[in-house]
Amino acid sequence: MAVAQLYYYVAPQSEIQIVAKSLLRLLRHHREIQTIILKSIVFIADKHKQIFEPYLKSFYVHSNDSSLVKRYKLEILTTLANASNISTILREFQTYVLSSDKDFAAHTIHAIGRCASTISDVTEACLNGLVALMSKKDETIVAESVVVIKKLLQINPSQYNEIIKHIVRMVDKVTVPIARASILWLIGEYSDRISKLAPDVLRKMAKSFVDEETIVKHQILNLAAKLYVVNAKQTHLLVQYVFNLAKYDTNYDTRDKARLLRALLIQTDKCPTLSKHAKKILLASKPAPILESIIRDHDQYTLGTLSFVIGQKAVGYKDLPDFPLEPPDPSVRNVEIVTPLPSQNVSSRKSSTTTRITSREKKKSVNDENFYSDEEEEEEEEEEEEEEEETSTEGPDTDNEEEEDEEDEKEKTTQNDNDTNEYEQLDAQSTNNIEPEEEEKDESSGSSEEEESEQEEEEEDDDEESESDESADDEKLTPNQSSIVAKPSSTLTVSDYTIPATEKSLLEMDLEAFLGAPSTSTNVQVAPVKNNIFDDLHGLESLTSTSSNLVYTKQYDCLNRITGQGLQIQYRFPRTPFQQSSNMVHVELIFTNTTTNKDIHSIKFYKSKSNINIQGFNQIDLLPSGVSIVTSIGIDFNDKTQPASFDILYDNNLIPTSLTILCHVGELIEQKFLNDQQFNQNLARLRGMNEIMDSVNVDEVQISKLNFNTIQTKILQCANMISVPSTSGDSTLFRFSGQTISSKSLVLLTIQLNMTQSKVHLTINSDQIVLATMLLKEIKQTFQSIL
Amino acid sequence: MEKHWKTVVGKSICDYFFEAQSKCANSEDVPPVIATPHHYLINIFRNSLYFVAVLTNEIAPLFVIEFLHRIMDVFEDYFGECTETSLKDNYVIVYELLDEMLDSGLPLATETNILKELIKPPNIFRKVANLVTGDNTNISNTLPSSQLSNIPWRRMGVKYTNNEAYFDLIEEIDAIIDRNGTTIMCEIQGYIDCCVKLSGMPDLTLSFVNPRLLDDVSFHPCVRLKKWESERVLSFIPPDGNFRLISYHIGSQNTISIPIYVKHNIQFREGSNGRFELTVGPKQTMGKTLESVVIECAMPKSVLNCTLTPTQGKSTFDPVKKNLVWDIGKIESNTQNTTRLPSLRGNIVLSTGQPIPESNPILNVRFTLNQIAISGIRVQRVDMHGEKYKPFKGVKYITTVKKGRFQIRT
């Protein structure tokens, strides 16, 4: 209803249609709801007739509707009536008139009258129908029809002399006061046409004057006065008699009226000016009354409110504000995008590659480009100060720390080298890029430079140096490269993963400073670095086990070192099957003690918080400062991407710390090798509802670069799937298969390149259609972003 | 009984309501919203009980009405029926429920699943336990876990030994047929009522054979709307127990074949009697049997009595309410022979002195037709994801008529 309300007030003409259907559906609910909805429909239909016209039949009245509902329905039908549907509506009305509910029948007659007055084509038919109704036995129906006829006649009196005469003859039979009054009024008004009958009627009325109702008395007086004006000779005495009767009436209104008319007509000497115009006054042509809806319009109240329903102002009612004449400030529509990470990335890179400036300056420039400039800078400076303090005061300890940090850095950088290695090799394969080794050397030289610089300087300066070296290298390199596009484009889009090593380390430092201060545990830092040999081993393992020559691992933060009081936990998906249970996704947790001198004791898995089944890790008794330990847990994500959350306890804390692990859709899938035939079989089985398709537009240059290896990389970035060996030899068709870890339902991916239209068509067939949809989206994004 | 939130309102407020009620001859004619000098009364009438809400401020009346009906639904759920006696028997629980459902005048927990976790529904064992321990509250100590979850309609950790899911596809015909047998108006209101007893967090998918028929639907909040819009498939995590999954409306634009016809010949004649003849037969039922066919007829006031003999079933006439009921029962679809069709014949005795009725009475027909949905909607398949077990799935089709919604004018 609220929606209907909104639509009513705001929607343009074309869209208001939608409201009708749902409102009509509401009509099937309880009686009370019906009443209010109908009332609202009355109101809406008044303004927008067209929207309810197709549903006319829904407003037909059932005999057991409550009286209010009946009336509203009638009202709606009347409102909706137009030349095209009037015949059906009138037929419907005719059955209503016969209904045993007399009150309702009377309302129907009124409604017929309204239809007749609004649609001129059917006026005649309506009148005839009404006249026929007058011969019915039931009092109320007859009376109502007389009243309605009177009103109709007033609209167009000249044509209906016969009807008038007919009505006049009925005056004796009709007993309902309002109907009698109407007849009398008619006689008085059109007395010139029925000049013979009129005095006779007056005579009869005069006889029964004393017993009549007030309203009838008034009309008798009116009639008398009019007749006196028209035909004074015949009626003089009668009029006098009636006036005399009225003079002693108990009702003062009647007495007043009699006195006024007497003064006007008979005692002309008292007010000569008026009496001269008596005829004009009494027989002035009256404007035809407009037959109004029986239900008053509540225009002044907002649709659907309490005030609207009861027709009076309720406490606390507020009118809708008018439409503002001036457009509101457009700035409120601008949503502030808070994405400090990418902007940081981009800006720092920009500055690193384009300009050669000293570290401090550069840092400033970075900060200037940043969103929150001042605070962050301050914080950072504070951080630095702290570090400086540390270095100055605590000698040996910090040495250690620095060393360790250095080591970390080294690891990271070498790691990064590895990472870039992989990518560049890929690029090389795809684009015949000859340079990477050279670059590699450069980078490694950069990092070795870093390694050598084991001085007690501030690391940042160090980094900056290597950074600038690196950027210099970059610049040197670019002209040499045979295909320039490949390398920058890959760095741009996969920037999160293949940022040149040293720059990366700088970034990380910065980020640590940034992220550390505002304790955002939810902020997942995308630090896709493979750290240690352990990991490499895993990589090897997965290499061998899945016979894939690519391993793709991202690492996510789940416990920030600030919130964890020195304990940092990261997680990653090694994409190997979990030993204990095949239904679980293997997740590796990396616990790192980042404190300087504090050991962390007894880290243990406490319990799973969500209803997701989690296989916890063995208790870690001791985590010395600066040491990382990798453990494995299994999570049964149930083929859903809902995050798994669980609690851990450490350091004898009684309050558990909760961790949340988000799973990407691609990690829910494990590789499942299928041969060509199997693939086709399963594909045939998973048609129809289990199939979703999409296509990505790429430009021509890019599509030519797509070959098996590039595509496989891209797929592996998103999901853990294995390619299906093709026997057809079609170089534009690539197929991958996998299965969901929890339910082992197949996920089949088909990639079809369309060289002529430069499109990539993606098709996924799977039982798990929800999952497949998400996967498709992700793959699509990958294709779009890389190309 | 009364319950106050925020401020206490004097009992005299009810007088306004009783006054309005006494004005109306029919108990259904009471206006749902009554304005009094300082308060506003909103009432609903169900099961011959009035529920009256008192408002002091402007608020959307539909909201209040819906809430009152929801209270009634909850009571029905708790006590099996909502009558005067059942409410009196369970006074304590009624107050506890009201306390939970409305907090400081604002509706709070209205899902029966959650309420049942908060307040245990009554049963014999509990009554005995309460008597023995003298503990009179039914409020459980734990907070319902799912109230704050992202699927508030489902309880956590549901376990069943038999995993079952039943879907009842119910369609109600709403029709008016005029005296010549032509259909003036015919609409279908359909529901899918589910009884889902599945363990864990099942994710169900329900697809239809011909979903294009459903163009005007309203869903339970658990249905994923996007999925419906894109694939015309109902995908949802069901609440536990009974709930209404969707309700839909098939309007009068669609042609609907009505599975029953009634031949009638009712005449009132001068001389205080009349003739009454009815014959009922099946039409286009697609081989299914019409069951529990009942025809009701509200006779005009002037009818004194009816002497009618049915060939099948039983007919009764209530001389006070002037209500004629003919309970036919089953009508086999294969009886094409008109002589074997159930019919009702007899005389009507009119009271002398009164004018003969102008119009013939309206016949209200009720019937049910099992195993078929008259609109032709069929469930294609129901799939379950997210849980490992194999549930039992059952779909039932019923076409029925709500009381008084199928009328034949004579």
mmCIF file of C-alpha atoms in Angstrom, chain B residues 1-213:
data_model
loop_
_atom_site.group_PDB
_atom_site.id
_atom_site.type_symbol
_atom_site.label_atom_id
_atom_site.label_comp_id
_atom_site.label_asym_id
_atom_site.label_seq_id
_atom_site.Cartn_x
_atom_site.Cartn_y
_atom_site.Cartn_z
ATOM 1 C CA MET B 1 -9.707 -8.462 28.009
ATOM 2 C CA GLU B 2 -7.435 -5.579 27.407
ATOM 3 C CA LYS B 3 -3.773 -4.802 27.279
ATOM 4 C CA HIS B 4 -2.189 -1.403 27.338
ATOM 5 C CA TRP B 5 1.029 -0.181 25.884
ATOM 6 C CA LYS B 6 2.502 3.218 26.584
ATOM 7 C CA THR B 7 -0.552 4.786 28.138
ATOM 8 C CA VAL B 8 -3.652 3.425 29.752
ATOM 9 C CA VAL B 9 -6.864 4.122 27.934
ATOM 10 C CA GLY B 10 -10.101 4.002 29.861
ATOM 11 C CA LYS B 11 -12.441 1.170 29.254
ATOM 12 C CA SER B 12 -15.135 3.642 28.308
ATOM 13 C CA ILE B 13 -13.531 3.844 24.913
ATOM 14 C CA CYS B 14 -15.217 0.592 24.091
ATOM 15 C CA ASP B 15 -18.600 2.229 24.381
ATOM 16 C CA TYR B 16 -17.985 3.988 21.113
ATOM 17 C CA PHE B 17 -17.324 0.679 19.527
ATOM 18 C CA PHE B 18 -20.384 -0.984 20.993
ATOM 19 C CA GLU B 19 -22.450 1.916 19.848
ATOM 20 C CA ALA B 20 -21.186 1.555 16.293
ATOM 21 C CA GLN B 21 -21.729 -2.148 16.497
ATOM 22 C CA SER B 22 -25.285 -1.841 17.660
ATOM 23 C CA LYS B 23 -26.051 0.441 14.752
ATOM 24 C CA CYS B 24 -25.237 -2.251 12.267
ATOM 25 C CA ALA B 25 -27.682 -5.025 11.684
ATOM 26 C CA ASN B 26 -25.059 -7.362 10.320
ATOM 27 C CA SER B 27 -21.957 -8.045 12.357
ATOM 28 C CA GLU B 28 -19.812 -7.693 9.265
ATOM 29 C CA ASP B 29 -21.000 -4.206 8.537
ATOM 30 C CA VAL B 30 -19.185 -2.506 11.375
ATOM 31 C CA PRO B 31 -16.870 0.046 9.826
ATOM 32 C CA PRO B 32 -13.285 -1.055 10.398
ATOM 33 C CA VAL B 33 -12.147 2.358 11.459
ATOM 34 C CA ILE B 34 -14.137 4.395 13.957
ATOM 35 C CA ALA B 35 -13.166 7.881 14.977
ATOM 36 C CA THR B 36 -13.878 8.962 18.532
ATOM 37 C CA PRO B 37 -13.071 12.367 20.003
ATOM 38 C CA HIS B 38 -9.582 11.471 21.172
ATOM 39 C CA HIS B 39 -8.792 8.022 19.892
ATOM 40 C CA TYR B 40 -9.291 5.986 16.805
ATOM 41 C CA LEU B 41 -10.606 2.488 16.942
ATOM 42 C CA ILE B 42 -9.654 -0.101 14.417
ATOM 43 C CA ASN B 43 -11.423 -3.401 14.645
ATOM 44 C CA ILE B 44 -11.461 -6.694 12.901
ATOM 45 C CA PHE B 45 -14.101 -9.357 13.031
ATOM 46 C CA ARG B 46 -13.152 -12.999 12.724
ATOM 47 C CA ASN B 47 -14.573 -16.184 14.173
ATOM 48 C CA SER B 48 -17.320 -14.111 15.781
ATOM 49 C CA LEU B 49 -14.746 -12.254 17.846
ATOM 50 C CA TYR B 50 -13.967 -8.588 17.633
ATOM 51 C CA PHE B 51 -10.442 -7.386 18.073
ATOM 52 C CA VAL B 52 -10.254 -3.682 18.670
ATOM 53 C CA ALA B 53 -7.087 -1.634 18.587
ATOM 54 C CA VAL B 54 -7.043 1.866 20.026
ATOM 55 C CA LEU B 55 -4.836 4.434 18.377
ATOM 56 C CA THR B 56 -3.998 7.920 19.409
ATOM 57 C CA ASN B 57 -1.918 8.985 16.467
ATOM 58 C CA GLU B 58 -1.912 8.978 12.747
ATOM 59 C CA ILE B 59 -0.762 5.624 11.426
ATOM 60 C CA ALA B 60 -1.548 3.663 8.312
ATOM 61 C CA PRO B 61 -4.726 1.739 9.172
ATOM 62 C CA LEU B 62 -3.804 -1.173 6.942
ATOM 63 C CA PHE B 63 -0.781 -1.730 9.093
ATOM 64 C CA VAL B 64 -2.889 -2.005 12.211
ATOM 65 C CA ILE B 65 -5.444 -4.254 10.588
ATOM 66 C CA GLU B 66 -2.754 -6.520 9.280
ATOM 67 C CA PHE B 67 -1.232 -6.701 12.709
ATOM 68 C CA LEU B 68 -4.534 -7.590 14.344
ATOM 69 C CA HIS B 69 -5.006 -10.360 11.855
ATOM 70 C CA ARG B 70 -1.503 -11.531 12.546
ATOM 71 C CA ILE B 71 -2.273 -11.717 16.250
ATOM 72 C CA MET B 72 -5.282 -13.800 15.408
ATOM 73 C CA ASP B 73 -3.151 -16.056 13.209
ATOM 74 C CA VAL B 74 -0.671 -16.550 16.001
ATOM 75 C CA PHE B 75 -3.418 -17.425 18.455
ATOM 76 C CA GLU B 76 -4.807 -19.912 16.016
ATOM 77 C CA ASP B 77 -1.378 -21.371 15.629
ATOM 78 C CA TYR B 78 -0.917 -21.663 19.373
ATOM 79 C CA PHE B 79 -4.337 -22.845 20.446
ATOM 80 C CA GLY B 80 -5.499 -24.581 17.312
ATOM 81 C CA GLU B 81 -8.482 -22.289 17.136
ATOM 82 C CA CYS B 82 -9.179 -18.761 18.176
ATOM 83 C CA THR B 83 -12.446 -18.659 20.011
ATOM 84 C CA GLU B 84 -13.671 -17.073 23.173
ATOM 85 C CA THR B 85 -13.143 -20.218 25.185
ATOM 86 C CA SER B 86 -9.668 -20.920 23.888
ATOM 87 C CA LEU B 87 -8.572 -17.411 24.749
ATOM 88 C CA LYS B 88 -10.061 -17.667 28.215
ATOM 89 C CA ASP B 89 -8.330 -20.971 28.801
ATOM 90 C CA ASN B 90 -4.957 -19.564 27.899
ATOM 91 C CA TYR B 91 -5.075 -16.132 29.421
ATOM 92 C CA VAL B 92 -1.473 -16.212 30.569
ATOM 93 C CA ILE B 93 -0.079 -17.186 27.216
ATOM 94 C CA VAL B 94 -2.210 -14.639 25.446
ATOM 95 C CA TYR B 95 -0.720 -11.893 27.562
ATOM 96 C CA GLU B 96 2.768 -13.225 27.134
ATOM 97 C CA LEU B 97 2.315 -13.361 23.409
ATOM 98 C CA LEU B 98 0.971 -9.861 23.245
ATOM 99 C CA ASP B 99 3.912 -8.711 25.295
ATOM 100 C CA GLU B 100 6.320 -10.176 22.807
ATOM 101 C CA MET B 101 4.488 -9.126 19.715
ATOM 102 C CA LEU B 102 4.076 -5.513 20.596
ATOM 103 C CA ASP B 103 6.749 -3.546 22.330
ATOM 104 C CA SER B 104 5.847 -0.064 23.472
ATOM 105 C CA GLY B 105 3.182 0.041 20.843
ATOM 106 C CA LEU B 106 5.390 -1.147 18.035
ATOM 107 C CA PRO B 107 5.078 -4.596 16.511
ATOM 108 C CA LEU B 108 8.142 -6.670 17.255
ATOM 109 C CA ALA B 109 8.227 -10.407 16.717
ATOM 110 C CA THR B 110 5.415 -11.599 14.555
ATOM 111 C CA GLU B 111 6.867 -14.734 13.051
ATOM 112 C CA THR B 112 5.373 -17.732 14.786
ATOM 113 C CA ASN B 113 8.643 -19.609 14.511
ATOM 114 C CA ILE B 114 10.411 -17.087 16.654
ATOM 115 C CA LEU B 115 7.534 -16.714 19.042
ATOM 116 C CA LYS B 116 7.428 -20.434 19.582
ATOM 117 C CA GLU B 117 11.011 -20.359 20.667
ATOM 118 C CA LEU B 118 10.311 -17.554 23.083
ATOM 119 C CA ILE B 119 7.068 -18.820 24.469
ATOM 120 C CA LYS B 120 6.388 -22.492 24.436
ATOM 121 C CA PRO B 121 3.032 -23.421 22.984
ATOM 122 C CA PRO B 122 0.679 -25.062 25.442
ATOM 123 C CA ASN B 123 0.314 -28.789 25.691
ATOM 124 C CA ILE B 124 -0.903 -31.175 28.315
ATOM 125 C CA PHE B 125 2.505 -32.047 29.600
ATOM 126 C CA ARG B 126 3.355 -28.431 30.171
ATOM 127 C CA LYS B 127 0.117 -27.852 32.011
ATOM 128 C CA VAL B 128 0.876 -30.694 34.357
ATOM 129 C CA ALA B 129 4.425 -29.520 34.842
ATOM 130 C CA ASN B 130 3.252 -26.040 35.594
ATOM 131 C CA LEU B 131 0.828 -27.312 38.142
ATOM 132 C CA VAL B 132 3.438 -29.411 39.874
ATOM 133 C CA THR B 133 6.239 -26.899 39.892
ATOM 134 C CA GLY B 134 4.038 -23.926 40.448
ATOM 135 C CA ASP B 135 5.949 -22.212 37.727
ATOM 136 C CA ASN B 136 3.522 -20.298 35.677
ATOM 137 C CA THR B 137 5.562 -18.763 32.935
ATOM 138 C CA ASN B 138 6.024 -20.329 29.585
ATOM 139 C CA ILE B 139 8.791 -18.010 28.618
ATOM 140 C CA SER B 140 11.933 -19.822 27.676
ATOM 141 C CA ASN B 141 15.194 -18.578 29.056
ATOM 142 C CA THR B 142 17.148 -18.505 25.869
ATOM 143 C CA LEU B 143 16.822 -15.844 23.290
ATOM 144 C CA PRO B 144 15.868 -17.154 19.901
ATOM 145 C CA SER B 145 19.053 -17.455 17.964
ATOM 146 C CA SER B 146 17.646 -16.698 14.574
ATOM 147 C CA GLN B 147 16.032 -13.427 15.475
ATOM 148 C CA LEU B 148 19.135 -11.528 14.617
ATOM 149 C CA SER B 149 20.243 -13.710 11.748
ATOM 150 C CA ASN B 150 19.847 -12.802 8.133
ATOM 151 C CA ILE B 151 17.094 -15.351 7.671
ATOM 152 C CA PRO B 152 14.780 -14.503 10.529
ATOM 153 C CA TRP B 153 12.118 -16.923 9.390
ATOM 154 C CA ARG B 154 14.138 -20.046 10.072
ATOM 155 C CA ARG B 155 15.219 -21.488 13.352
ATOM 156 C CA MET B 156 18.728 -22.692 13.848
ATOM 157 C CA GLY B 157 19.626 -26.314 14.236
ATOM 158 C CA VAL B 158 16.385 -27.894 13.150
ATOM 159 C CA LYS B 159 16.523 -31.685 13.226
ATOM 160 C CA TYR B 160 14.025 -34.180 11.930
ATOM 161 C CA THR B 161 14.228 -37.903 11.564
ATOM 162 C CA ASN B 162 11.942 -37.894 8.553
ATOM 163 C CA ASN B 163 12.774 -35.126 6.206
ATOM 164 C CA GLU B 164 9.635 -34.149 4.389
ATOM 165 C CA ALA B 165 8.440 -31.262 2.322
ATOM 166 C CA TYR B 166 4.819 -31.003 1.309
ATOM 167 C CA PHE B 167 3.469 -28.461 -1.078
ATOM 168 C CA ASP B 168 -0.250 -27.874 -1.312
ATOM 169 C CA LEU B 169 -1.229 -25.958 -4.365
ATOM 170 C CA ILE B 170 -4.644 -24.593 -3.528
ATOM 171 C CA GLU B 171 -6.751 -22.592 -5.909
ATOM 172 C CA GLU B 172 -9.914 -20.825 -5.014
ATOM 173 C CA ILE B 173 -12.376 -19.965 -7.685
ATOM 174 C CA ASP B 174 -14.163 -16.716 -7.393
ATOM 175 C CA ALA B 175 -16.964 -16.533 -9.894
ATOM 176 C CA ILE B 176 -20.309 -15.046 -10.666
ATOM 177 C CA ILE B 177 -22.549 -16.832 -13.112
ATOM 178 C CA ASP B 178 -25.691 -15.236 -14.318
ATOM 179 C CA ARG B 179 -29.059 -16.853 -14.753
ATOM 180 C CA ASN B 180 -28.398 -18.000 -18.269
ATOM 181 C CA GLY B 181 -25.319 -19.887 -17.245
ATOM 182 C CA THR B 182 -22.825 -17.494 -18.733
ATOM 183 C CA THR B 183 -19.873 -16.611 -16.633
ATOM 184 C CA ILE B 184 -19.862 -12.963 -15.743
ATOM 185 C CA MET B 185 -16.717 -12.991 -13.761
ATOM 186 C CA CYS B 186 -14.241 -15.642 -12.842
ATOM 187 C CA GLU B 187 -10.986 -15.219 -11.036
ATOM 188 C CA ILE B 188 -8.621 -17.570 -9.362
ATOM 189 C CA GLN B 189 -6.809 -16.964 -6.172
ATOM 190 C CA GLY B 190 -4.064 -19.485 -5.692
ATOM 191 C CA TYR B 191 -1.724 -20.316 -2.867
ATOM 192 C CA ILE B 192 1.091 -22.673 -2.290
ATOM 193 C CA ASP B 193 0.987 -23.691 1.309
ATOM 194 C CA CYS B 194 4.011 -25.595 2.413
ATOM 195 C CA CYS B 195 4.726 -27.875 5.276
ATOM 196 C CA VAL B 196 8.473 -28.212 5.317
ATOM 197 C CA LYS B 197 10.121 -30.399 7.886
ATOM 198 C CA LEU B 198 13.718 -30.508 6.815
ATOM 199 C CA SER B 199 16.832 -30.574 8.933
ATOM 200 C CA GLY B 200 19.553 -28.006 8.724
ATOM 201 C CA MET B 201 19.518 -25.177 6.232
ATOM 202 C CA PRO B 202 18.022 -26.564 3.058
ATOM 203 C CA ASP B 203 17.905 -24.438 -0.025
ATOM 204 C CA LEU B 204 14.925 -25.393 -2.135
ATOM 205 C CA THR B 205 14.210 -24.656 -5.739
ATOM 206 C CA LEU B 206 10.742 -25.088 -7.123
ATOM 207 C CA SER B 207 9.965 -24.741 -10.786
ATOM 208 C CA PHE B 208 6.673 -24.720 -12.594
ATOM 209 C CA VAL B 209 5.608 -26.294 -15.831
ATOM 210 C CA ASN B 210 3.995 -23.109 -17.038
ATOM 211 C CA PRO B 211 5.190 -20.187 -14.978
ATOM 212 C CA ARG B 212 3.890 -17.603 -17.405
ATOM 213 C CA LEU B 213 0.452 -18.046 -15.902
#
